[in-house]
Short mmCIF file of C-alpha atoms in Angstrom, two decimals:
data_model
loop_
_atom_site.label_atom_id
_atom_site.label_comp_id
_atom_site.label_asym_id
_atom_site.label_seq_id
_atom_site.Cartn_x
_atom_site.Cartn_y
_atom_site.Cartn_z
CA MET A 18 80.04 3.20 122.18
CA LYS A 19 77.06 5.48 121.77
CA ILE A 20 75.76 6.38 118.32
CA SER A 21 74.00 9.69 117.83
CA LYS A 22 70.43 9.69 116.57
CA ALA A 23 71.51 11.48 113.41
CA ALA A 24 74.14 8.86 112.62
CA ALA A 25 71.69 6.06 113.26
CA ALA A 26 69.13 7.62 110.96
CA ALA A 27 71.72 8.03 108.25
CA ALA A 28 72.71 4.37 108.55
CA VAL A 29 69.10 3.26 108.23
CA ALA A 30 68.64 5.45 105.15
CA VAL A 31 71.70 3.95 103.49
CA ALA A 32 70.49 0.41 104.25
CA LEU A 33 67.06 1.13 102.81
CA ALA A 34 68.59 2.63 99.68
CA LEU A 35 70.76 -0.43 99.14
CA THR A 36 67.78 -2.73 99.62
CA ALA A 37 65.70 -0.78 97.11
CA THR A 38 68.54 -0.86 94.60
CA ALA A 39 68.89 -4.63 94.93
CA CYS A 40 65.19 -5.35 94.59
CA GLY A 41 63.79 -2.66 92.36
CA GLY A 42 65.64 -2.90 89.04
CA SER A 43 64.21 -6.15 87.60
CA THR A 44 62.31 -6.13 84.30
CA GLU A 45 62.02 -9.90 83.99
CA LYS A 46 58.23 -9.69 83.84
CA ALA A 47 58.29 -7.00 81.18
CA SER A 48 57.28 -9.46 78.46
CA ASP A 49 53.92 -9.90 80.20
CA THR A 50 52.90 -6.26 79.83
CA GLY A 51 50.91 -6.93 76.67
CA ALA A 52 50.74 -5.10 73.36
CA THR A 53 50.59 -1.61 74.78
CA GLY A 54 52.11 0.19 77.72
CA GLY A 55 55.32 -0.48 79.60
CA SER A 56 58.64 -1.73 78.37
CA LYS A 57 58.98 -5.29 77.12
CA GLU A 58 62.14 -7.35 77.16
CA LYS A 59 61.18 -10.24 74.89
CA ILE A 60 58.45 -12.49 73.60
CA VAL A 61 58.97 -16.24 73.16
CA VAL A 62 57.49 -17.77 70.00
CA GLY A 63 57.43 -21.45 69.05
CA ILE A 64 58.51 -22.37 65.50
CA LYS A 65 59.90 -25.36 63.67
CA TYR A 66 63.66 -25.57 63.30
CA ASP A 67 63.85 -28.14 60.50
CA GLN A 68 61.40 -27.06 57.79
CA PRO A 69 63.09 -25.27 54.87
CA GLY A 70 60.96 -22.47 53.47
CA LEU A 71 58.77 -22.42 56.58
CA GLY A 72 60.72 -22.61 59.82
CA LEU A 73 64.44 -23.31 59.67
CA LYS A 74 67.32 -22.63 62.02
CA THR A 75 70.44 -22.21 59.90
CA PRO A 76 73.94 -23.32 60.98
CA ASP A 77 74.83 -19.72 61.84
CA GLY A 78 71.88 -19.49 64.25
CA LYS A 79 69.54 -17.46 62.09
CA PHE A 80 65.88 -18.26 61.45
CA THR A 81 64.24 -18.24 58.02
CA GLY A 82 60.96 -19.23 56.43
CA PHE A 83 57.36 -18.19 55.89
CA ASP A 84 56.28 -19.07 59.44
CA VAL A 85 59.21 -17.06 60.78
CA ASP A 86 58.12 -14.05 58.73
CA VAL A 87 54.53 -14.42 59.94
CA ALA A 88 55.66 -14.72 63.56
CA THR A 89 57.91 -11.67 63.22
CA TYR A 90 55.12 -9.59 61.66
CA VAL A 91 52.62 -10.59 64.36
CA ALA A 92 55.11 -9.93 67.16
CA LYS A 93 55.78 -6.47 65.73
CA GLU A 94 52.06 -5.71 65.73
CA LEU A 95 52.03 -6.78 69.40
CA GLY A 96 54.76 -4.27 70.12
CA TYR A 97 57.97 -6.28 69.78
CA GLU A 98 60.91 -5.58 67.50
CA PRO A 99 62.78 -8.51 65.86
CA ASN A 100 65.57 -8.32 68.44
CA GLN A 101 62.99 -8.82 71.20
CA ILE A 102 61.78 -12.14 69.77
CA GLU A 103 63.14 -15.37 71.18
CA PHE A 104 62.36 -18.34 68.96
CA LYS A 105 61.90 -21.69 70.69
CA GLN A 106 61.79 -25.05 68.93
CA ALA A 107 58.26 -26.46 68.74
CA VAL A 108 58.30 -30.02 67.43
CA SER A 109 54.89 -31.36 66.42
CA ALA A 110 54.34 -33.56 69.48
CA GLU A 111 55.22 -30.80 71.96
CA ARG A 112 53.27 -27.80 70.66
CA GLU A 113 50.31 -28.15 73.04
CA ASN A 114 52.61 -28.64 76.05
CA LEU A 115 54.70 -25.58 75.22
CA ILE A 116 51.57 -23.45 75.06
CA ALA A 117 49.87 -24.92 78.13
CA ASN A 118 53.02 -24.61 80.26
CA GLY A 119 53.57 -20.99 79.25
CA ASP A 120 56.92 -21.74 77.64
CA VAL A 121 55.85 -19.75 74.58
CA LYS A 122 53.40 -16.90 73.99
CA PHE A 123 52.20 -18.43 70.75
CA VAL A 124 53.20 -21.07 68.18
CA VAL A 125 53.62 -20.55 64.42
CA ALA A 126 54.74 -23.98 63.24
CA THR A 127 52.67 -25.39 60.34
CA TYR A 128 50.06 -26.01 63.03
CA SER A 129 46.91 -27.39 61.42
CA ILE A 130 43.67 -26.38 63.12
CA ASN A 131 41.50 -29.33 64.15
CA ASP A 132 38.90 -30.10 66.82
CA LYS A 133 41.13 -32.42 68.83
CA ARG A 134 43.81 -29.76 69.22
CA LYS A 135 41.19 -27.12 70.03
CA GLU A 136 40.31 -29.10 73.14
CA LYS A 137 43.72 -28.09 74.54
CA VAL A 138 44.63 -24.80 72.85
CA ASP A 139 43.02 -21.93 70.99
CA PHE A 140 44.02 -20.74 67.52
CA ALA A 141 44.16 -17.47 65.67
CA GLY A 142 43.81 -17.46 61.90
CA PRO A 143 44.06 -19.49 59.77
CA TYR A 144 46.86 -17.76 57.88
CA PHE A 145 47.68 -20.40 55.26
CA LEU A 146 45.93 -23.25 53.42
CA ALA A 147 48.04 -26.26 52.48
CA HIS A 148 47.16 -29.69 51.08
CA GLN A 149 48.60 -32.99 52.14
CA ASP A 150 50.78 -34.60 49.48
CA LEU A 151 53.49 -37.24 49.09
CA LEU A 152 57.20 -36.82 48.41
CA VAL A 153 58.95 -39.71 46.66
CA ARG A 154 62.29 -40.31 44.99
CA ALA A 155 62.55 -38.65 41.59
CA ASP A 156 62.95 -41.97 39.76
CA ASP A 157 60.05 -43.72 41.52
CA THR A 158 57.06 -44.23 39.23
CA SER A 159 55.27 -46.79 41.43
CA ILE A 160 53.45 -44.23 43.59
CA THR A 161 50.95 -42.01 41.82
CA LYS A 162 48.08 -42.13 44.34
CA ALA A 163 47.68 -42.71 48.06
CA GLU A 164 46.46 -46.27 47.64
CA ASP A 165 49.82 -47.19 46.12
CA LEU A 166 51.29 -46.88 49.62
CA ASN A 167 49.74 -50.17 50.70
CA LYS A 168 52.58 -52.62 51.46
CA LYS A 169 55.07 -49.75 51.20
CA LYS A 170 56.96 -47.86 53.89
CA LEU A 171 55.57 -44.43 54.70
CA CYS A 172 57.31 -41.90 56.92
CA SER A 173 55.97 -38.91 58.79
CA VAL A 174 56.50 -37.05 62.05
CA THR A 175 55.22 -38.04 65.48
CA GLY A 176 52.21 -35.90 66.38
CA SER A 177 51.42 -34.99 62.77
CA THR A 178 47.91 -35.48 61.39
CA SER A 179 49.21 -36.44 57.94
CA ALA A 180 50.37 -39.99 58.57
CA GLN A 181 47.23 -40.95 60.46
CA ASN A 182 45.10 -39.53 57.66
CA VAL A 183 46.79 -41.84 55.14
CA LYS A 184 46.89 -44.85 57.45
CA THR A 185 43.27 -44.72 58.56
CA LYS A 186 41.54 -43.46 55.42
CA LEU A 187 43.62 -44.14 52.33
CA ALA A 188 46.23 -46.87 52.71
CA PRO A 189 45.52 -49.03 55.78
CA GLU A 190 48.21 -51.55 54.83
CA ALA A 191 50.99 -48.98 54.65
CA ASP A 192 53.94 -49.64 56.93
CA LEU A 193 54.03 -46.42 58.94
CA LEU A 194 57.26 -45.10 60.45
CA GLU A 195 57.05 -42.01 62.64
CA GLN A 196 60.16 -39.94 63.31
CA GLY A 197 60.98 -36.96 65.48
CA GLY A 198 61.47 -34.62 62.53
CA TYR A 199 61.07 -34.41 58.77
CA SER A 200 64.82 -34.39 58.24
CA GLU A 201 65.00 -37.98 59.51
CA CYS A 202 62.24 -39.00 57.11
CA LEU A 203 64.04 -37.32 54.23
CA THR A 204 67.25 -39.19 55.00
CA GLY A 205 65.30 -42.45 55.08
CA LEU A 206 63.69 -41.62 51.75
CA GLU A 207 67.05 -40.87 50.14
CA ASN A 208 68.57 -44.07 51.54
CA LYS A 209 65.54 -46.14 50.43
CA ALA A 210 64.70 -47.06 54.01
CA VAL A 211 61.22 -45.65 53.31
CA ASP A 212 59.28 -45.21 50.08
CA ALA A 213 57.45 -41.95 50.70
CA LEU A 214 57.22 -39.00 53.04
CA THR A 215 53.84 -37.46 53.68
CA THR A 216 52.94 -34.09 55.06
CA ASP A 217 51.70 -30.77 53.71
CA ASN A 218 52.74 -29.80 50.20
CA SER A 219 54.20 -26.53 51.48
CA ILE A 220 56.63 -28.42 53.72
CA LEU A 221 57.52 -30.95 51.04
CA ALA A 222 58.12 -28.19 48.49
CA GLY A 223 60.51 -26.51 50.89
CA TYR A 224 62.59 -29.64 51.22
CA ALA A 225 62.56 -30.44 47.52
CA ALA A 226 63.72 -26.92 46.70
CA GLN A 227 66.87 -27.06 48.83
CA ASP A 228 70.04 -26.95 46.76
CA LYS A 229 71.27 -30.24 48.22
CA ASN A 230 68.00 -31.98 47.29
CA LYS A 231 67.32 -30.66 43.81
CA GLY A 232 66.72 -33.50 41.39
CA LYS A 233 66.48 -36.14 44.13
CA PHE A 234 62.79 -35.96 45.01
CA LYS A 235 59.44 -35.03 43.53
CA LEU A 236 55.96 -34.18 44.73
CA VAL A 237 53.33 -36.67 43.60
CA GLY A 238 50.86 -33.78 43.24
CA LEU A 239 47.95 -34.95 45.37
CA SER A 240 45.52 -33.00 47.53
CA LEU A 241 44.79 -35.56 50.23
CA SER A 242 43.45 -33.05 52.74
CA ASN A 243 43.00 -29.39 53.50
CA GLU A 244 45.34 -28.13 56.21
CA ASN A 245 44.51 -24.71 57.61
CA TYR A 246 47.53 -23.39 59.50
CA GLY A 247 46.67 -21.46 62.64
CA ILE A 248 48.65 -19.71 65.34
CA GLY A 249 48.34 -21.66 68.57
CA LEU A 250 47.89 -19.86 71.87
CA LYS A 251 46.78 -20.56 75.41
CA LYS A 252 43.15 -21.61 75.70
CA GLY A 253 40.87 -18.79 76.76
CA ASP A 254 43.20 -15.92 75.86
CA LYS A 255 40.64 -14.09 73.73
CA GLU A 256 42.47 -10.78 73.94
CA LEU A 257 45.63 -12.21 72.38
CA GLN A 258 43.58 -14.13 69.80
CA THR A 259 41.86 -10.91 68.71
CA LYS A 260 45.15 -9.02 68.43
CA ILE A 261 46.81 -11.79 66.39
CA ASN A 262 43.82 -12.03 64.05
CA ALA A 263 44.03 -8.28 63.47
CA ALA A 264 47.75 -8.58 62.73
CA LEU A 265 47.15 -11.38 60.22
CA LYS A 266 44.47 -9.36 58.43
CA LYS A 267 46.82 -6.41 58.20
CA MET A 268 49.62 -8.61 56.88
CA VAL A 269 47.41 -9.75 53.99
CA GLU A 270 46.03 -6.28 53.27
CA ASP A 271 49.40 -4.52 53.09
CA GLY A 272 50.91 -7.16 50.79
CA SER A 273 53.41 -8.53 53.31
CA TRP A 274 51.75 -11.96 53.33
CA GLN A 275 52.13 -12.51 49.58
CA LYS A 276 55.71 -11.23 49.64
CA ALA A 277 56.55 -13.74 52.36
CA VAL A 278 54.99 -16.59 50.37
CA ASP A 279 56.85 -15.65 47.19
CA LYS A 280 60.17 -15.22 48.98
CA ASN A 281 60.09 -18.49 50.90
CA LEU A 282 58.12 -20.91 48.72
CA GLY A 283 58.37 -19.36 45.27
CA PRO A 284 61.80 -20.87 44.45
CA ALA A 285 60.20 -24.34 44.52
CA ASN A 286 57.62 -23.27 41.91
CA PHE A 287 55.02 -23.87 44.58
CA LYS A 288 51.68 -22.22 43.90
CA SER A 289 49.92 -21.42 47.16
CA GLU A 290 46.23 -20.97 47.72
CA PRO A 291 45.08 -17.39 48.36
CA ALA A 292 45.20 -16.26 51.98
CA PRO A 293 42.29 -17.96 53.78
CA GLN A 294 39.53 -16.13 55.60
CA ILE A 295 40.07 -15.88 59.34
CA THR A 296 37.55 -18.05 61.16
CA GLU A 297 38.95 -18.60 64.66
CA GLY A 298 37.56 -16.39 67.38
CA SER A 299 34.69 -15.16 65.25
#
Protein backbone atom coordinates (compact mmCIF):
# COMPACT_ATOMS: atom_id res chain seq x y z
CA MET A 1 0.00 0.00 0.00
CA LYS A 2 1.35 3.39 -1.00
CA ILE A 3 1.40 6.27 1.47
CA SER A 4 1.19 9.81 0.17
CA LYS A 5 4.02 12.21 0.94
CA ALA A 6 1.65 14.38 2.95
CA ALA A 7 0.56 11.47 5.13
CA ALA A 8 4.14 10.40 5.67
CA ALA A 9 5.15 13.90 6.70
CA ALA A 10 2.26 14.08 9.13
CA ALA A 11 3.27 10.76 10.69
CA VAL A 12 6.84 11.96 11.16
CA ALA A 13 5.61 15.18 12.77
CA VAL A 14 3.44 13.26 15.23
CA ALA A 15 6.35 10.95 16.13
CA LEU A 16 8.67 13.89 16.73
CA ALA A 17 6.07 15.62 18.90
CA LEU A 18 5.63 12.51 21.02
CA THR A 19 9.38 12.14 21.42
CA ALA A 20 9.76 15.77 22.49
CA THR A 21 6.93 15.38 25.00
CA ALA A 22 8.55 12.30 26.53
CA CYS A 23 12.00 13.84 26.83
CA GLY A 24 11.48 17.52 27.37
CA GLY A 25 9.43 17.89 30.56
CA SER A 26 11.99 16.91 33.23
CA THR A 27 13.02 19.38 35.94
CA GLU A 28 15.07 16.91 37.97
CA LYS A 29 18.17 19.09 37.65
CA ALA A 30 16.33 22.21 38.70
CA SER A 31 17.92 22.17 42.16
CA ASP A 32 21.30 22.79 40.54
CA THR A 33 20.32 26.14 39.03
CA GLY A 34 21.79 28.10 41.94
CA ALA A 35 20.45 31.01 43.94
CA THR A 36 19.11 33.00 41.03
CA GLY A 37 17.45 32.20 37.74
CA GLY A 38 15.37 29.22 36.72
CA SER A 39 12.94 27.15 38.69
CA LYS A 40 14.18 24.94 41.51
CA GLU A 41 12.50 21.80 42.75
CA LYS A 42 14.35 21.20 46.02
CA ILE A 43 17.55 21.55 47.96
CA VAL A 44 18.87 18.74 50.18
CA VAL A 45 20.33 19.81 53.53
CA GLY A 46 22.02 17.58 56.11
CA ILE A 47 20.93 17.95 59.74
CA LYS A 48 20.90 15.88 62.90
CA TYR A 49 17.72 13.97 63.67
CA ASP A 50 18.33 13.25 67.36
CA GLN A 51 19.41 16.53 68.99
CA PRO A 52 16.57 18.27 70.85
CA GLY A 53 16.76 22.05 70.55
CA LEU A 54 19.16 21.81 67.60
CA GLY A 55 18.16 19.21 65.04
CA LEU A 56 15.31 16.85 65.85
CA LYS A 57 12.93 14.80 63.74
CA THR A 58 9.68 14.46 65.68
CA PRO A 59 7.44 11.36 65.58
CA ASP A 60 5.06 13.14 63.21
CA GLY A 61 7.89 13.74 60.72
CA LYS A 62 8.51 17.41 61.43
CA PHE A 63 11.91 18.99 62.02
CA THR A 64 12.69 21.39 64.86
CA GLY A 65 15.69 23.08 66.42
CA PHE A 66 18.16 25.92 66.06
CA ASP A 67 20.14 24.24 63.27
CA VAL A 68 16.89 23.60 61.42
CA ASP A 69 15.98 27.28 61.68
CA VAL A 70 19.44 28.31 60.46
CA ALA A 71 19.25 25.87 57.54
CA THR A 72 15.78 27.10 56.61
CA TYR A 73 16.86 30.75 56.72
CA VAL A 74 19.96 30.09 54.61
CA ALA A 75 18.00 28.03 52.07
CA LYS A 76 15.48 30.86 51.74
CA GLU A 77 18.27 33.32 51.03
CA LEU A 78 19.48 30.91 48.33
CA GLY A 79 16.04 31.01 46.76
CA TYR A 80 14.23 28.04 48.31
CA GLU A 81 10.99 28.07 50.25
CA PRO A 82 10.53 25.71 53.24
CA ASN A 83 8.52 23.25 51.16
CA GLN A 84 11.45 22.97 48.74
CA ILE A 85 13.86 21.82 51.45
CA GLU A 86 14.54 18.12 51.88
CA PHE A 87 16.28 17.36 55.17
CA LYS A 88 18.62 14.37 55.20
CA GLN A 89 20.05 12.77 58.32
CA ALA A 90 23.73 13.64 58.83
CA VAL A 91 25.21 11.61 61.67
CA SER A 92 28.59 12.84 62.87
CA ALA A 93 30.69 10.14 61.20
CA GLU A 94 29.02 10.58 57.79
CA ARG A 95 28.98 14.36 57.33
CA GLU A 96 32.09 14.55 55.13
CA ASN A 97 30.91 11.66 52.95
CA LEU A 98 27.47 13.19 52.41
CA ILE A 99 29.07 16.43 51.25
CA ALA A 100 31.78 14.84 49.10
CA ASN A 101 29.31 12.49 47.38
CA GLY A 102 26.89 15.31 46.60
CA ASP A 103 24.11 13.76 48.68
CA VAL A 104 23.51 17.14 50.31
CA LYS A 105 24.09 20.74 49.24
CA PHE A 106 25.29 21.71 52.70
CA VAL A 107 25.29 20.43 56.30
CA VAL A 108 24.01 22.29 59.37
CA ALA A 109 24.53 19.74 62.14
CA THR A 110 26.48 21.08 65.16
CA TYR A 111 29.49 20.75 62.85
CA SER A 112 32.57 22.10 64.62
CA ILE A 113 35.13 23.73 62.36
CA ASN A 114 38.61 22.23 62.66
CA ASP A 115 41.69 21.80 60.45
CA LYS A 116 41.28 18.05 60.00
CA ARG A 117 37.76 18.44 58.63
CA LYS A 118 38.83 21.35 56.43
CA GLU A 119 41.10 18.95 54.57
CA LYS A 120 37.95 17.31 53.18
CA VAL A 121 35.26 20.00 53.18
CA ASP A 122 34.89 23.76 53.30
CA PHE A 123 32.84 25.68 55.86
CA ALA A 124 30.78 28.83 55.94
CA GLY A 125 30.42 30.72 59.21
CA PRO A 126 30.82 30.07 62.05
CA TYR A 127 27.25 30.75 63.15
CA PHE A 128 27.39 29.58 66.77
CA LEU A 129 29.96 29.22 69.57
CA ALA A 130 29.47 26.37 72.02
CA HIS A 131 31.66 24.95 74.78
CA GLN A 132 32.24 21.32 75.56
CA ASP A 133 30.71 20.22 78.86
CA LEU A 134 29.62 17.08 80.71
CA LEU A 135 26.14 15.79 81.45
CA VAL A 136 25.76 13.57 84.51
CA ARG A 137 22.91 12.17 86.57
CA ALA A 138 21.27 14.77 88.78
CA ASP A 139 22.24 12.97 91.99
CA ASP A 140 25.88 12.39 91.01
CA THR A 141 28.27 14.59 92.99
CA SER A 142 31.45 12.65 92.11
CA ILE A 143 32.13 14.48 88.83
CA THR A 144 32.85 18.18 89.09
CA LYS A 145 35.81 18.43 86.69
CA ALA A 146 37.09 16.54 83.67
CA GLU A 147 39.80 14.76 85.61
CA ASP A 148 37.12 13.04 87.69
CA LEU A 149 36.33 10.94 84.62
CA ASN A 150 39.46 8.85 85.09
CA LYS A 151 38.38 5.26 85.85
CA LYS A 152 34.80 6.18 84.95
CA LYS A 153 32.73 5.38 81.87
CA LEU A 154 32.38 8.23 79.41
CA CYS A 155 30.04 8.19 76.42
CA SER A 156 30.04 10.21 73.24
CA VAL A 157 29.25 9.83 69.55
CA THR A 158 31.44 8.22 66.90
CA GLY A 159 33.11 10.92 64.83
CA SER A 160 32.70 13.62 67.47
CA THR A 161 35.69 15.69 68.59
CA SER A 162 34.44 15.88 72.18
CA ALA A 163 35.31 12.41 73.43
CA GLN A 164 38.79 12.47 71.94
CA ASN A 165 39.42 15.86 73.52
CA VAL A 166 38.67 14.44 76.97
CA LYS A 167 40.47 11.15 76.40
CA THR A 168 43.69 12.61 75.02
CA LYS A 169 43.99 15.83 77.01
CA LEU A 170 42.00 15.65 80.23
CA ALA A 171 41.19 12.15 81.44
CA PRO A 172 43.40 9.56 79.71
CA GLU A 173 42.18 6.76 81.99
CA ALA A 174 38.51 7.29 81.19
CA ASP A 175 36.72 4.26 79.77
CA LEU A 176 35.42 5.66 76.50
CA LEU A 177 32.28 4.29 74.85
CA GLU A 178 31.33 5.66 71.44
CA GLN A 179 27.78 5.28 70.17
CA GLY A 180 25.99 6.05 66.92
CA GLY A 181 23.90 8.84 68.44
CA TYR A 182 23.48 10.89 71.59
CA SER A 183 20.18 9.21 72.40
CA GLU A 184 22.01 5.93 73.01
CA CYS A 185 24.45 7.68 75.33
CA LEU A 186 21.57 9.28 77.23
CA THR A 187 19.89 5.92 77.73
CA GLY A 188 23.17 4.51 79.03
CA LEU A 189 23.55 7.44 81.40
CA GLU A 190 20.03 6.99 82.77
CA ASN A 191 20.55 3.24 83.20
CA LYS A 192 23.96 3.79 84.88
CA ALA A 193 25.76 1.94 82.11
CA VAL A 194 27.91 5.07 81.73
CA ASP A 195 28.78 7.84 84.17
CA ALA A 196 28.85 10.88 81.90
CA LEU A 197 28.01 12.10 78.43
CA THR A 198 30.25 14.67 76.83
CA THR A 199 29.59 16.97 73.93
CA ASP A 200 28.78 20.64 73.42
CA ASN A 201 26.80 22.40 76.13
CA SER A 202 24.17 23.45 73.59
CA ILE A 203 23.43 19.81 72.76
CA LEU A 204 23.44 18.72 76.39
CA ALA A 205 21.12 21.58 77.36
CA GLY A 206 18.68 20.50 74.68
CA TYR A 207 18.50 16.98 76.07
CA ALA A 208 18.27 18.09 79.70
CA ALA A 209 15.41 20.44 78.84
CA GLN A 210 13.17 17.75 77.34
CA ASP A 211 10.04 17.13 79.39
CA LYS A 212 10.87 13.44 79.79
CA ASN A 213 14.35 14.27 81.13
CA LYS A 214 13.66 17.16 83.48
CA GLY A 215 15.15 16.47 86.89
CA LYS A 216 17.13 13.44 85.73
CA PHE A 217 20.35 15.07 84.53
CA LYS A 218 22.49 18.14 85.08
CA LEU A 219 25.24 20.01 83.30
CA VAL A 220 28.51 20.05 85.22
CA GLY A 221 29.13 23.59 83.94
CA LEU A 222 32.57 23.27 82.36
CA SER A 223 34.06 24.97 79.31
CA LEU A 224 36.42 22.26 78.10
CA SER A 225 36.77 23.65 74.59
CA ASN A 226 35.49 26.21 72.14
CA GLU A 227 33.34 24.71 69.39
CA ASN A 228 32.63 27.00 66.47
CA TYR A 229 29.73 25.56 64.46
CA GLY A 230 30.07 25.99 60.72
CA ILE A 231 28.00 25.04 57.70
CA GLY A 232 29.79 22.32 55.78
CA LEU A 233 29.88 22.37 51.99
CA LYS A 234 31.79 20.84 49.12
CA LYS A 235 35.45 21.81 49.04
CA GLY A 236 36.20 24.56 46.56
CA ASP A 237 32.64 25.86 46.20
CA LYS A 238 33.55 29.47 46.95
CA GLU A 239 30.39 30.86 45.37
CA LEU A 240 28.13 28.90 47.71
CA GLN A 241 30.36 29.71 50.68
CA THR A 242 30.06 33.44 49.95
CA LYS A 243 26.28 33.25 49.60
CA ILE A 244 25.86 31.29 52.85
CA ASN A 245 28.11 33.71 54.74
CA ALA A 246 25.99 36.60 53.49
CA ALA A 247 22.84 34.80 54.62
CA LEU A 248 24.28 34.20 58.10
CA LYS A 249 25.25 37.85 58.45
CA LYS A 250 21.76 38.91 57.47
CA MET A 251 20.22 36.45 59.94
CA VAL A 252 22.16 38.06 62.79
CA GLU A 253 21.50 41.62 61.65
CA ASP A 254 17.73 41.26 61.28
CA GLY A 255 17.33 39.59 64.69
CA SER A 256 16.32 36.17 63.37
CA TRP A 257 19.43 34.52 64.82
CA GLN A 258 18.71 35.60 68.40
CA LYS A 259 15.04 34.67 68.07
CA ALA A 260 16.04 31.18 66.96
CA VAL A 261 18.42 30.80 69.92
CA ASP A 262 15.81 31.97 72.42
CA LYS A 263 13.08 29.77 70.96
CA ASN A 264 15.10 26.55 70.82
CA LEU A 265 17.58 26.78 73.70
CA GLY A 266 16.00 29.35 76.01
CA PRO A 267 13.67 26.85 77.76
CA ALA A 268 16.75 25.10 79.20
CA ASN A 269 17.97 28.38 80.73
CA PHE A 270 20.95 28.09 78.45
CA LYS A 271 22.87 31.31 77.94
CA SER A 272 24.55 31.33 74.55
CA GLU A 273 27.57 33.30 73.51
CA PRO A 274 26.91 36.22 71.13
CA ALA A 275 26.89 35.35 67.44
CA PRO A 276 30.52 34.80 66.41
CA GLN A 277 32.30 36.73 63.69
CA ILE A 278 32.38 34.95 60.35
CA THR A 279 35.91 33.84 59.55
CA GLU A 280 35.60 31.14 56.87
CA GLY A 281 36.19 32.24 53.31
CA SER A 282 37.65 35.58 54.33
